[in-house]
Amino acid sequence: MTDGSTVADLGRFAASGRVPEAEVLARRARRWGWWFFVEAWLRGAKAWAVSILLYMVVTPLLYLTALGLGLGALVDRGAGSVDGVPYLVFVGPALLVSTVVMSVGGELTYPVMAGFKWQRLYYGPHATPATPEQIAVGQLVAVLVRFVVQAGVFWLLLVLFDAAPSGWSWLSVPAAVLTAAAFGAPLQAFAASLEDEGYQFAFVQRFVIMPMFLFAGTFFPLSVMPVALQWIGWVSPVWHGTQLARQATYGASEPLWLTLVHVAVLAGLALGGILVGRRIYARRLGS
Amino acid sequence: MAETTRVPGPWAGLYGGNARAVIERGFKVIRNQNWAVMVSGFFEPVFYLLAMGVGLGGLVGSVTGPGGEPTSYAAFIAPALLATSAMNGAIYDSTWNVFFKLRFARLYQAMLQTSLGPMDVALGEIFMALFRGFLYAIGFMVVMVGMGLVGSLWAVLMVPVALLIAVGFASIGMAVTSYLKSFQQMDVLQVALLPMFLFSATLFPIDVFPTAIQWFVQAMPLWHGVELMRHLAVGHLEAATAGHALYFVVMSVVGVWFTASRLRALFLR
């Protein structure tokens, strides 16, 4: 980056005589390396902030109007209510979780491959004391920061649409971000393990993300489907996250053990993905 | 190498009479590389049909189909999904695919160094897109018949109509792509397609909207495709059916003319 103001800042900083010792800087990088990567990513993200913000606002508006109100009119006429609430209230938190998870598919596939292969974005930080493990975690955390904003915007719209009656509805935001981590960390590890881009990402999109959106209890309770298909929900992060978000937004009732299972599955997937991903980054960056 | 012929009249310089070479290349690419991706594209509308038709259908019950006949929810959305998948396939082929070959792979520039003209390239690419759309439409029809969602012999016409819809969207999409400079501008297309899919009476009838919004939806091409497919699926033919078909004929003619003139501007400077 040869941004004029940054260079001037550095110059002033050096002239002030308060530049920390090299070891101090290295120690900081060793401890906070993952955060430095997050910071760098967020600064880079400024370039496409406007289009992403537009996407964050427009997508939920479209989905809530079309599926919540339009389709909702049809469902409410047919079934009366779903899970004891109007369809809009039922589908709202699910759409919140699903749209975030669908964005994971964009953020942690091609960009990860670009970091190793096309833009080689990971090799810059790797030349500093920051470790490959920190770069792996930093990439994930950076994306999660974006999802906090995205889920937050969606939650606000849910409130505006009168689709989040509970006072605890804001908890759907952490639920969505946890779900994004549970799906994103393993996906990131997978993307990092690929040497060549073939049809893998298209397959993930078509055979993992799309079915998860459609069959994991987003548009109808899992119980509506034949038992032979219900396992798709059980193994999908989206179902676990959606059920948590439903408890938060309208107080959907579920036994306590099931709630704990949701959290455990999501946390387990996220942690497992991070551990595997760290190893793959370390191997790939060669140290 | 086929004999190339000199083509007189308004196509002079545009058409080398050898679109077959472009098509031959297209089949080679499918055979060598991306048949798996291509085949997988068939599953997307089928997944939608299973999830929405069967899963959501249980909640919705029956809805009003063409001519006021009550119909199952799965039978209501299946024709709409076929129309949507024809649109999506055509748009994907004529935007992302063409854009990549135009700006990154520089494939068209290479082709134009030979005796091929822009029209050969365009015709060849359109043929490949339609071939893919044809396969998907046939596959989807088989699924529909298997699930008992087809109510009339007229439904056979849904396959050629899927191709007509594809030509309409592909020709406009290609012309628009010729203006694009960056991948980011592709997102704008997405902003146009998602609402069209969500609001064009695909998943629910448009009478839930206020009249002004209904008019807007009725001006959009996908709505006409959806209605046309729905009429054919149950064999409910009326004057409006022909009107919907006419919409796509006009759209295709305008689109092809538009694309041809854009190609001239792009390549024959």
PDB file of C-alpha atoms in Angstrom, chain A:
ATOM      1  CA  MET A   1       0.000   0.000   0.000  1.00  0.00           C
ATOM      2  CA  THR A   2       1.489   3.302  -1.024  1.00  0.00           C
ATOM      3  CA  ASP A   3      -1.236   5.496   0.306  1.00  0.00           C
ATOM      4  CA  GLY A   4       0.105   9.036   0.601  1.00  0.00           C
ATOM      5  CA  SER A   5      -1.353   9.765   4.023  1.00  0.00           C
ATOM      6  CA  THR A   6      -0.135   6.464   5.472  1.00  0.00           C
ATOM      7  CA  VAL A   7       3.413   7.211   4.376  1.00  0.00           C
ATOM      8  CA  ALA A   8       3.169  10.681   5.940  1.00  0.00           C
ATOM      9  CA  ASP A   9       1.850   9.138   9.167  1.00  0.00           C
ATOM     10  CA  LEU A  10       4.724   6.698   9.279  1.00  0.00           C
ATOM     11  CA  GLY A  11       7.184   9.491   8.664  1.00  0.00           C
ATOM     12  CA  ARG A  12       5.770  11.545  11.521  1.00  0.00           C
ATOM     13  CA  PHE A  13       5.710   8.463  13.727  1.00  0.00           C
ATOM     14  CA  ALA A  14       9.385   7.697  13.039  1.00  0.00           C
ATOM     15  CA  ALA A  15      10.409  11.309  13.589  1.00  0.00           C
ATOM     16  CA  SER A  16       8.679  11.375  16.959  1.00  0.00           C
ATOM     17  CA  GLY A  17      11.336   9.031  18.309  1.00  0.00           C
ATOM     18  CA  ARG A  18       8.658   6.831  19.864  1.00  0.00           C
ATOM     19  CA  VAL A  19       8.897   3.919  17.474  1.00  0.00           C
ATOM     20  CA  PRO A  20       9.008   0.768  19.608  1.00  0.00           C
ATOM     21  CA  GLU A  21      12.051  -1.475  19.496  1.00  0.00           C
ATOM     22  CA  ALA A  22      12.098  -4.123  16.790  1.00  0.00           C
ATOM     23  CA  GLU A  23      11.666  -6.894  19.382  1.00  0.00           C
ATOM     24  CA  VAL A  24       8.679  -5.116  20.870  1.00  0.00           C
ATOM     25  CA  LEU A  25       7.063  -4.877  17.439  1.00  0.00           C
ATOM     26  CA  ALA A  26       7.827  -8.514  16.754  1.00  0.00           C
ATOM     27  CA  ARG A  27       6.432  -9.556  20.114  1.00  0.00           C
ATOM     28  CA  ARG A  28       3.236  -7.655  19.382  1.00  0.00           C
ATOM     29  CA  ALA A  29       2.932  -9.261  15.971  1.00  0.00           C
ATOM     30  CA  ARG A  30       3.433 -12.685  17.536  1.00  0.00           C
ATOM     31  CA  ARG A  31       0.693 -12.061  20.069  1.00  0.00           C
ATOM     32  CA  TRP A  32      -1.761 -10.014  18.002  1.00  0.00           C
ATOM     33  CA  GLY A  33      -0.936 -11.283  14.540  1.00  0.00           C
ATOM     34  CA  TRP A  34      -4.476 -12.562  13.951  1.00  0.00           C
ATOM     35  CA  TRP A  35      -5.914  -9.173  14.854  1.00  0.00           C
ATOM     36  CA  PHE A  36      -3.512  -7.384  12.544  1.00  0.00           C
ATOM     37  CA  PHE A  37      -4.816  -9.520   9.712  1.00  0.00           C
ATOM     38  CA  VAL A  38      -8.388  -8.641  10.654  1.00  0.00           C
ATOM     39  CA  GLU A  39      -7.468  -4.975  10.620  1.00  0.00           C
ATOM     40  CA  ALA A  40      -5.810  -5.230   7.221  1.00  0.00           C
ATOM     41  CA  TRP A  41      -8.829  -7.085   5.821  1.00  0.00           C
ATOM     42  CA  LEU A  42     -11.256  -4.499   7.170  1.00  0.00           C
ATOM     43  CA  ARG A  43      -9.229  -1.657   5.690  1.00  0.00           C
ATOM     44  CA  GLY A  44      -9.260  -3.443   2.341  1.00  0.00           C
ATOM     45  CA  ALA A  45     -12.997  -4.012   2.688  1.00  0.00           C
ATOM     46  CA  LYS A  46     -13.574  -0.265   2.522  1.00  0.00           C
ATOM     47  CA  ALA A  47     -13.213  -0.550  -1.240  1.00  0.00           C
ATOM     48  CA  TRP A  48     -16.419  -2.525  -1.597  1.00  0.00           C
ATOM     49  CA  ALA A  49     -18.200  -1.273   1.528  1.00  0.00           C
ATOM     50  CA  VAL A  50     -20.952   0.532  -0.374  1.00  0.00           C
ATOM     51  CA  SER A  51     -21.991  -2.406  -2.536  1.00  0.00           C
ATOM     52  CA  ILE A  52     -21.837  -4.773   0.417  1.00  0.00           C
ATOM     53  CA  LEU A  53     -23.949  -2.463   2.574  1.00  0.00           C
ATOM     54  CA  LEU A  54     -26.481  -2.183  -0.214  1.00  0.00           C
ATOM     55  CA  TYR A  55     -26.563  -5.966  -0.424  1.00  0.00           C
ATOM     56  CA  MET A  56     -26.965  -6.208   3.358  1.00  0.00           C
ATOM     57  CA  VAL A  57     -30.039  -3.982   3.282  1.00  0.00           C
ATOM     58  CA  VAL A  58     -31.661  -4.933  -0.023  1.00  0.00           C
ATOM     59  CA  THR A  59     -31.450  -8.731   0.301  1.00  0.00           C
ATOM     60  CA  PRO A  60     -33.334  -8.940   3.633  1.00  0.00           C
ATOM     61  CA  LEU A  61     -35.915  -6.437   2.378  1.00  0.00           C
ATOM     62  CA  LEU A  62     -36.584  -8.563  -0.688  1.00  0.00           C
ATOM     63  CA  TYR A  63     -36.697 -11.846   1.201  1.00  0.00           C
ATOM     64  CA  LEU A  64     -38.889 -10.516   3.993  1.00  0.00           C
ATOM     65  CA  THR A  65     -41.366  -8.904   1.595  1.00  0.00           C
ATOM     66  CA  ALA A  66     -41.519 -11.818  -0.822  1.00  0.00           C
ATOM     67  CA  LEU A  67     -41.270 -14.800   1.480  1.00  0.00           C
ATOM     68  CA  GLY A  68     -42.519 -13.324   4.734  1.00  0.00           C
ATOM     69  CA  LEU A  69     -45.413 -11.226   3.477  1.00  0.00           C
ATOM     70  CA  GLY A  70     -46.190 -12.649   0.000  1.00  0.00           C
ATOM     71  CA  LEU A  71     -45.717 -16.336   0.660  1.00  0.00           C
ATOM     72  CA  GLY A  72     -46.835 -15.735   4.228  1.00  0.00           C
ATOM     73  CA  ALA A  73     -50.271 -14.648   3.019  1.00  0.00           C
ATOM     74  CA  LEU A  74     -50.594 -18.006   1.266  1.00  0.00           C
ATOM     75  CA  VAL A  75     -49.326 -20.067   4.192  1.00  0.00           C
ATOM     76  CA  ASP A  76     -51.386 -18.269   6.804  1.00  0.00           C
ATOM     77  CA  ARG A  77     -54.467 -18.840   4.675  1.00  0.00           C
ATOM     78  CA  GLY A  78     -53.616 -22.540   4.321  1.00  0.00           C
ATOM     79  CA  ALA A  79     -52.153 -23.595   7.653  1.00  0.00           C
ATOM     80  CA  GLY A  80     -53.398 -20.817   9.930  1.00  0.00           C
ATOM     81  CA  SER A  81     -50.059 -20.459  11.676  1.00  0.00           C
ATOM     82  CA  VAL A  82     -46.732 -22.261  11.801  1.00  0.00           C
ATOM     83  CA  ASP A  83     -45.182 -23.193  15.136  1.00  0.00           C
ATOM     84  CA  GLY A  84     -47.884 -21.059  16.752  1.00  0.00           C
ATOM     85  CA  VAL A  85     -46.914 -17.780  15.043  1.00  0.00           C
ATOM     86  CA  PRO A  86     -47.665 -16.005  11.728  1.00  0.00           C
ATOM     87  CA  TYR A  87     -45.481 -17.232   8.867  1.00  0.00           C
ATOM     88  CA  LEU A  88     -43.490 -13.991   8.689  1.00  0.00           C
ATOM     89  CA  VAL A  89     -42.426 -14.422  12.329  1.00  0.00           C
ATOM     90  CA  PHE A  90     -41.585 -18.069  11.713  1.00  0.00           C
ATOM     91  CA  VAL A  91     -39.517 -17.522   8.572  1.00  0.00           C
ATOM     92  CA  GLY A  92     -37.843 -14.230   9.601  1.00  0.00           C
ATOM     93  CA  PRO A  93     -35.117 -15.564  11.942  1.00  0.00           C
ATOM     94  CA  ALA A  94     -34.488 -18.480   9.565  1.00  0.00           C
ATOM     95  CA  LEU A  95     -33.891 -16.069   6.684  1.00  0.00           C
ATOM     96  CA  LEU A  96     -31.555 -14.061   8.905  1.00  0.00           C
ATOM     97  CA  VAL A  97     -29.395 -17.138   9.593  1.00  0.00           C
ATOM     98  CA  SER A  98     -29.633 -18.469   6.028  1.00  0.00           C
ATOM     99  CA  THR A  99     -28.633 -15.273   4.243  1.00  0.00           C
ATOM    100  CA  VAL A 100     -25.571 -14.962   6.483  1.00  0.00           C
ATOM    101  CA  VAL A 101     -24.599 -18.586   5.815  1.00  0.00           C
ATOM    102  CA  MET A 102     -25.073 -18.074   2.072  1.00  0.00           C
ATOM    103  CA  SER A 103     -22.653 -15.145   2.260  1.00  0.00           C
ATOM    104  CA  VAL A 104     -20.112 -17.475   3.897  1.00  0.00           C
ATOM    105  CA  GLY A 105     -20.059 -19.326   0.594  1.00  0.00           C
ATOM    106  CA  GLY A 106     -18.808 -16.167  -1.099  1.00  0.00           C
ATOM    107  CA  GLU A 107     -16.316 -15.059   1.541  1.00  0.00           C
ATOM    108  CA  LEU A 108     -14.529 -18.295   2.438  1.00  0.00           C
ATOM    109  CA  THR A 109     -14.124 -20.057  -0.885  1.00  0.00           C
ATOM    110  CA  TYR A 110     -12.607 -18.056  -3.732  1.00  0.00           C
ATOM    111  CA  PRO A 111     -11.026 -15.379  -1.489  1.00  0.00           C
ATOM    112  CA  VAL A 112      -9.186 -18.101   0.471  1.00  0.00           C
ATOM    113  CA  MET A 113      -7.901 -19.611  -2.734  1.00  0.00           C
ATOM    114  CA  ALA A 114      -6.936 -16.130  -3.923  1.00  0.00           C
ATOM    115  CA  GLY A 115      -4.985 -15.631  -0.686  1.00  0.00           C
ATOM    116  CA  PHE A 116      -2.792 -18.606  -1.538  1.00  0.00           C
ATOM    117  CA  LYS A 117      -2.822 -18.579  -5.277  1.00  0.00           C
ATOM    118  CA  TRP A 118      -3.984 -15.588  -7.257  1.00  0.00           C
ATOM    119  CA  GLN A 119      -3.482 -12.504  -5.090  1.00  0.00           C
ATOM    120  CA  ARG A 120      -1.152 -14.306  -2.671  1.00  0.00           C
ATOM    121  CA  LEU A 121      -2.531 -12.105   0.071  1.00  0.00           C
ATOM    122  CA  TYR A 122      -1.366 -14.478   2.821  1.00  0.00           C
ATOM    123  CA  TYR A 123       2.298 -14.284   1.907  1.00  0.00           C
ATOM    124  CA  GLY A 124       2.682 -10.659   2.982  1.00  0.00           C
ATOM    125  CA  PRO A 125       1.643 -11.233   6.608  1.00  0.00           C
ATOM    126  CA  HIS A 126       3.547 -14.506   6.528  1.00  0.00           C
ATOM    127  CA  ALA A 127       6.773 -12.575   5.946  1.00  0.00           C
ATOM    128  CA  THR A 128       6.230 -10.905   9.345  1.00  0.00           C
ATOM    129  CA  PRO A 129       6.380 -12.655  12.734  1.00  0.00           C
ATOM    130  CA  ALA A 130       2.646 -13.425  12.328  1.00  0.00           C
ATOM    131  CA  THR A 131       2.184 -17.191  12.096  1.00  0.00           C
ATOM    132  CA  PRO A 132       0.138 -19.110   9.506  1.00  0.00           C
ATOM    133  CA  GLU A 133      -2.180 -20.152  12.353  1.00  0.00           C
ATOM    134  CA  GLN A 134      -2.857 -16.507  13.136  1.00  0.00           C
ATOM    135  CA  ILE A 135      -3.491 -15.744   9.483  1.00  0.00           C
ATOM    136  CA  ALA A 136      -6.036 -18.573   9.338  1.00  0.00           C
ATOM    137  CA  VAL A 137      -7.852 -17.329  12.435  1.00  0.00           C
ATOM    138  CA  GLY A 138      -7.541 -13.711  11.300  1.00  0.00           C
ATOM    139  CA  GLN A 139      -9.208 -14.471   7.985  1.00  0.00           C
ATOM    140  CA  LEU A 140     -12.125 -16.159   9.737  1.00  0.00           C
ATOM    141  CA  VAL A 141     -12.550 -13.440  12.369  1.00  0.00           C
ATOM    142  CA  ALA A 142     -12.406 -10.710   9.715  1.00  0.00           C
ATOM    143  CA  VAL A 143     -15.259 -12.302   7.817  1.00  0.00           C
ATOM    144  CA  LEU A 144     -17.208 -12.815  11.033  1.00  0.00           C
ATOM    145  CA  VAL A 145     -16.942  -9.089  11.753  1.00  0.00           C
ATOM    146  CA  ARG A 146     -18.690  -8.469   8.447  1.00  0.00           C
ATOM    147  CA  PHE A 147     -21.382 -10.963   9.417  1.00  0.00           C
ATOM    148  CA  VAL A 148     -21.998  -9.232  12.749  1.00  0.00           C
ATOM    149  CA  VAL A 149     -22.927  -6.119  10.753  1.00  0.00           C
ATOM    150  CA  GLN A 150     -24.944  -8.091   8.204  1.00  0.00           C
ATOM    151  CA  ALA A 151     -26.898 -10.004  10.865  1.00  0.00           C
ATOM    152  CA  GLY A 152     -27.379  -6.775  12.836  1.00  0.00           C
ATOM    153  CA  VAL A 153     -28.928  -5.032   9.829  1.00  0.00           C
ATOM    154  CA  PHE A 154     -31.209  -7.995   9.222  1.00  0.00           C
ATOM    155  CA  TRP A 155     -32.259  -8.039  12.882  1.00  0.00           C
ATOM    156  CA  LEU A 156     -33.149  -4.328  12.714  1.00  0.00           C
ATOM    157  CA  LEU A 157     -35.308  -5.010   9.680  1.00  0.00           C
ATOM    158  CA  LEU A 158     -36.977  -7.906  11.479  1.00  0.00           C
ATOM    159  CA  VAL A 159     -37.881  -5.504  14.271  1.00  0.00           C
ATOM    160  CA  LEU A 160     -39.160  -2.953  11.733  1.00  0.00           C
ATOM    161  CA  PHE A 161     -41.276  -5.635  10.048  1.00  0.00           C
ATOM    162  CA  ASP A 162     -42.710  -6.456  13.460  1.00  0.00           C
ATOM    163  CA  ALA A 163     -41.347  -9.977  13.074  1.00  0.00           C
ATOM    164  CA  ALA A 164     -39.319 -10.192  16.289  1.00  0.00           C
ATOM    165  CA  PRO A 165     -41.752  -9.948  19.203  1.00  0.00           C
ATOM    166  CA  SER A 166     -39.407 -11.168  21.948  1.00  0.00           C
ATOM    167  CA  GLY A 167     -37.233  -8.784  23.946  1.00  0.00           C
ATOM    168  CA  TRP A 168     -34.363 -11.240  23.503  1.00  0.00           C
ATOM    169  CA  SER A 169     -34.553 -11.108  19.700  1.00  0.00           C
ATOM    170  CA  TRP A 170     -31.117  -9.433  19.445  1.00  0.00           C
ATOM    171  CA  LEU A 171     -29.643 -12.796  20.473  1.00  0.00           C
ATOM    172  CA  SER A 172     -30.408 -13.959  16.924  1.00  0.00           C
ATOM    173  CA  VAL A 173     -27.375 -11.918  15.817  1.00  0.00           C
ATOM    174  CA  PRO A 174     -24.802 -13.936  17.830  1.00  0.00           C
ATOM    175  CA  ALA A 175     -26.703 -17.108  16.871  1.00  0.00           C
ATOM    176  CA  ALA A 176     -26.261 -16.244  13.169  1.00  0.00           C
ATOM    177  CA  VAL A 177     -22.594 -15.366  13.596  1.00  0.00           C
ATOM    178  CA  LEU A 178     -21.940 -18.615  15.485  1.00  0.00           C
ATOM    179  CA  THR A 179     -23.659 -20.498  12.658  1.00  0.00           C
ATOM    180  CA  ALA A 180     -21.500 -18.673  10.133  1.00  0.00           C
ATOM    181  CA  ALA A 181     -18.405 -19.764  12.076  1.00  0.00           C
ATOM    182  CA  ALA A 182     -19.672 -23.348  12.319  1.00  0.00           C
ATOM    183  CA  PHE A 183     -20.089 -23.563   8.564  1.00  0.00           C
ATOM    184  CA  GLY A 184     -17.325 -21.117   7.622  1.00  0.00           C
ATOM    185  CA  ALA A 185     -14.382 -22.601   9.530  1.00  0.00           C
ATOM    186  CA  PRO A 186     -14.636 -26.081   7.967  1.00  0.00           C
ATOM    187  CA  LEU A 187     -15.322 -24.516   4.552  1.00  0.00           C
ATOM    188  CA  GLN A 188     -12.261 -22.305   4.922  1.00  0.00           C
ATOM    189  CA  ALA A 189     -10.154 -25.356   5.813  1.00  0.00           C
ATOM    190  CA  PHE A 190     -11.494 -27.155   2.741  1.00  0.00           C
ATOM    191  CA  ALA A 191     -10.815 -24.171   0.473  1.00  0.00           C
ATOM    192  CA  ALA A 192      -7.291 -23.868   1.877  1.00  0.00           C
ATOM    193  CA  SER A 193      -6.626 -27.526   1.139  1.00  0.00           C
ATOM    194  CA  LEU A 194      -7.378 -27.134  -2.580  1.00  0.00           C
ATOM    195  CA  GLU A 195      -4.428 -26.585  -4.871  1.00  0.00           C
ATOM    196  CA  ASP A 196      -6.429 -26.028  -8.046  1.00  0.00           C
ATOM    197  CA  GLU A 197      -9.814 -24.496  -8.552  1.00  0.00           C
ATOM    198  CA  GLY A 198     -12.039 -26.839 -10.490  1.00  0.00           C
ATOM    199  CA  TYR A 199     -15.696 -27.463  -9.924  1.00  0.00           C
ATOM    200  CA  GLN A 200     -15.426 -27.949  -6.140  1.00  0.00           C
ATOM    201  CA  PHE A 201     -16.829 -24.568  -5.151  1.00  0.00           C
ATOM    202  CA  ALA A 202     -19.718 -24.859  -7.586  1.00  0.00           C
ATOM    203  CA  PHE A 203     -20.474 -28.244  -6.044  1.00  0.00           C
ATOM    204  CA  VAL A 204     -20.365 -26.843  -2.509  1.00  0.00           C
ATOM    205  CA  GLN A 205     -22.802 -24.166  -3.623  1.00  0.00           C
ATOM    206  CA  ARG A 206     -25.184 -26.622  -5.279  1.00  0.00           C
ATOM    207  CA  PHE A 207     -24.990 -29.659  -3.050  1.00  0.00           C
ATOM    208  CA  VAL A 208     -24.276 -28.163   0.374  1.00  0.00           C
ATOM    209  CA  ILE A 209     -25.334 -24.527   0.628  1.00  0.00           C
ATOM    210  CA  MET A 210     -28.467 -24.665  -1.527  1.00  0.00           C
ATOM    211  CA  PRO A 211     -29.891 -27.855   0.066  1.00  0.00           C
ATOM    212  CA  MET A 212     -29.105 -26.418   3.493  1.00  0.00           C
ATOM    213  CA  PHE A 213     -31.103 -23.308   2.610  1.00  0.00           C
ATOM    214  CA  LEU A 214     -34.022 -25.361   1.304  1.00  0.00           C
ATOM    215  CA  PHE A 215     -34.176 -28.453   3.514  1.00  0.00           C
ATOM    216  CA  ALA A 216     -32.887 -27.366   6.933  1.00  0.00           C
ATOM    217  CA  GLY A 217     -36.136 -26.104   8.367  1.00  0.00           C
ATOM    218  CA  THR A 218     -35.898 -22.604   6.905  1.00  0.00           C
ATOM    219  CA  PHE A 219     -39.259 -22.441   5.153  1.00  0.00           C
ATOM    220  CA  PHE A 220     -41.125 -25.126   7.054  1.00  0.00           C
ATOM    221  CA  PRO A 221     -40.540 -27.101  10.253  1.00  0.00           C
ATOM    222  CA  LEU A 222     -38.358 -30.172   9.754  1.00  0.00           C
ATOM    223  CA  SER A 223     -41.231 -32.302  11.027  1.00  0.00           C
ATOM    224  CA  VAL A 224     -43.196 -31.565   7.827  1.00  0.00           C
ATOM    225  CA  MET A 225     -40.668 -33.531   5.799  1.00  0.00           C
ATOM    226  CA  PRO A 226     -40.498 -37.325   5.678  1.00  0.00           C
ATOM    227  CA  VAL A 227     -38.191 -38.709   8.378  1.00  0.00           C
ATOM    228  CA  ALA A 228     -35.850 -40.012   5.670  1.00  0.00           C
ATOM    229  CA  LEU A 229     -35.042 -36.383   4.773  1.00  0.00           C
ATOM    230  CA  GLN A 230     -34.968 -34.901   8.259  1.00  0.00           C
ATOM    231  CA  TRP A 231     -31.320 -35.869   8.808  1.00  0.00           C
ATOM    232  CA  ILE A 232     -30.384 -33.098   6.356  1.00  0.00           C
ATOM    233  CA  GLY A 233     -31.547 -30.677   9.018  1.00  0.00           C
ATOM    234  CA  TRP A 234     -29.851 -32.475  11.890  1.00  0.00           C
ATOM    235  CA  VAL A 235     -26.420 -32.336  10.276  1.00  0.00           C
ATOM    236  CA  SER A 236     -26.843 -28.772   8.934  1.00  0.00           C
ATOM    237  CA  PRO A 237     -25.434 -25.867  10.925  1.00  0.00           C
ATOM    238  CA  VAL A 238     -28.276 -23.808   9.454  1.00  0.00           C
ATOM    239  CA  TRP A 239     -30.964 -25.836  11.254  1.00  0.00           C
ATOM    240  CA  HIS A 240     -29.213 -25.615  14.632  1.00  0.00           C
ATOM    241  CA  GLY A 241     -28.606 -21.886  14.190  1.00  0.00           C
ATOM    242  CA  THR A 242     -32.128 -21.244  12.946  1.00  0.00           C
ATOM    243  CA  GLN A 243     -33.685 -23.018  15.925  1.00  0.00           C
ATOM    244  CA  LEU A 244     -31.578 -20.902  18.291  1.00  0.00           C
ATOM    245  CA  ALA A 245     -32.602 -17.745  16.437  1.00  0.00           C
ATOM    246  CA  ARG A 246     -36.259 -18.782  16.627  1.00  0.00           C
ATOM    247  CA  GLN A 247     -36.045 -19.167  20.379  1.00  0.00           C
ATOM    248  CA  ALA A 248     -34.532 -15.707  20.561  1.00  0.00           C
ATOM    249  CA  THR A 249     -36.958 -13.877  18.258  1.00  0.00           C
ATOM    250  CA  TYR A 250     -40.320 -15.353  19.208  1.00  0.00           C
ATOM    251  CA  GLY A 251     -39.599 -17.740  22.052  1.00  0.00           C
ATOM    252  CA  ALA A 252     -40.053 -20.965  20.085  1.00  0.00           C
ATOM    253  CA  SER A 253     -40.264 -23.681  22.685  1.00  0.00           C
ATOM    254  CA  GLU A 254     -37.749 -26.488  22.708  1.00  0.00           C
ATOM    255  CA  PRO A 255     -36.441 -28.719  25.487  1.00  0.00           C
ATOM    256  CA  LEU A 256     -33.341 -27.348  27.189  1.00  0.00           C
ATOM    257  CA  TRP A 257     -31.196 -30.317  26.148  1.00  0.00           C
ATOM    258  CA  LEU A 258     -31.942 -29.643  22.494  1.00  0.00           C
ATOM    259  CA  THR A 259     -30.904 -26.014  22.868  1.00  0.00           C
ATOM    260  CA  LEU A 260     -27.654 -27.200  24.420  1.00  0.00           C
ATOM    261  CA  VAL A 261     -27.185 -29.642  21.529  1.00  0.00           C
ATOM    262  CA  HIS A 262     -27.586 -26.758  19.053  1.00  0.00           C
ATOM    263  CA  VAL A 263     -24.896 -24.714  20.781  1.00  0.00           C
ATOM    264  CA  ALA A 264     -22.597 -27.715  21.201  1.00  0.00           C
ATOM    265  CA  VAL A 265     -22.870 -28.758  17.540  1.00  0.00           C
ATOM    266  CA  LEU A 266     -22.214 -25.229  16.284  1.00  0.00           C
ATOM    267  CA  ALA A 267     -19.317 -24.606  18.668  1.00  0.00           C
ATOM    268  CA  GLY A 268     -17.854 -28.036  17.899  1.00  0.00           C
ATOM    269  CA  LEU A 269     -17.966 -27.484  14.136  1.00  0.00           C
ATOM    270  CA  ALA A 270     -16.427 -24.028  14.480  1.00  0.00           C
ATOM    271  CA  LEU A 271     -13.618 -25.231  16.767  1.00  0.00           C
ATOM    272  CA  GLY A 272     -12.915 -28.326  14.695  1.00  0.00           C
ATOM    273  CA  GLY A 273     -12.806 -26.236  11.524  1.00  0.00           C
ATOM    274  CA  ILE A 274     -10.441 -23.724  13.104  1.00  0.00           C
ATOM    275  CA  LEU A 275      -8.055 -26.441  14.344  1.00  0.00           C
ATOM    276  CA  VAL A 276      -7.939 -28.224  10.994  1.00  0.00           C
ATOM    277  CA  GLY A 277      -7.743 -24.934   9.093  1.00  0.00           C
ATOM    278  CA  ARG A 278      -4.775 -23.765  11.176  1.00  0.00           C
ATOM    279  CA  ARG A 279      -2.863 -26.926  10.362  1.00  0.00           C
ATOM    280  CA  ILE A 280      -3.608 -26.636   6.657  1.00  0.00           C
ATOM    281  CA  TYR A 281      -2.529 -22.981   6.558  1.00  0.00           C
ATOM    282  CA  ALA A 282       0.690 -23.912   8.396  1.00  0.00           C
ATOM    283  CA  ARG A 283       1.440 -26.717   5.937  1.00  0.00           C
ATOM    284  CA  ARG A 284       0.526 -24.616   2.921  1.00  0.00           C
ATOM    285  CA  LEU A 285       2.550 -21.566   3.949  1.00  0.00           C
ATOM    286  CA  GLY A 286       5.449 -23.871   4.648  1.00  0.00           C
ATOM    287  CA  SER A 287       6.415 -23.631   8.264  1.00  0.00           C
TER     288      SER A 287
END
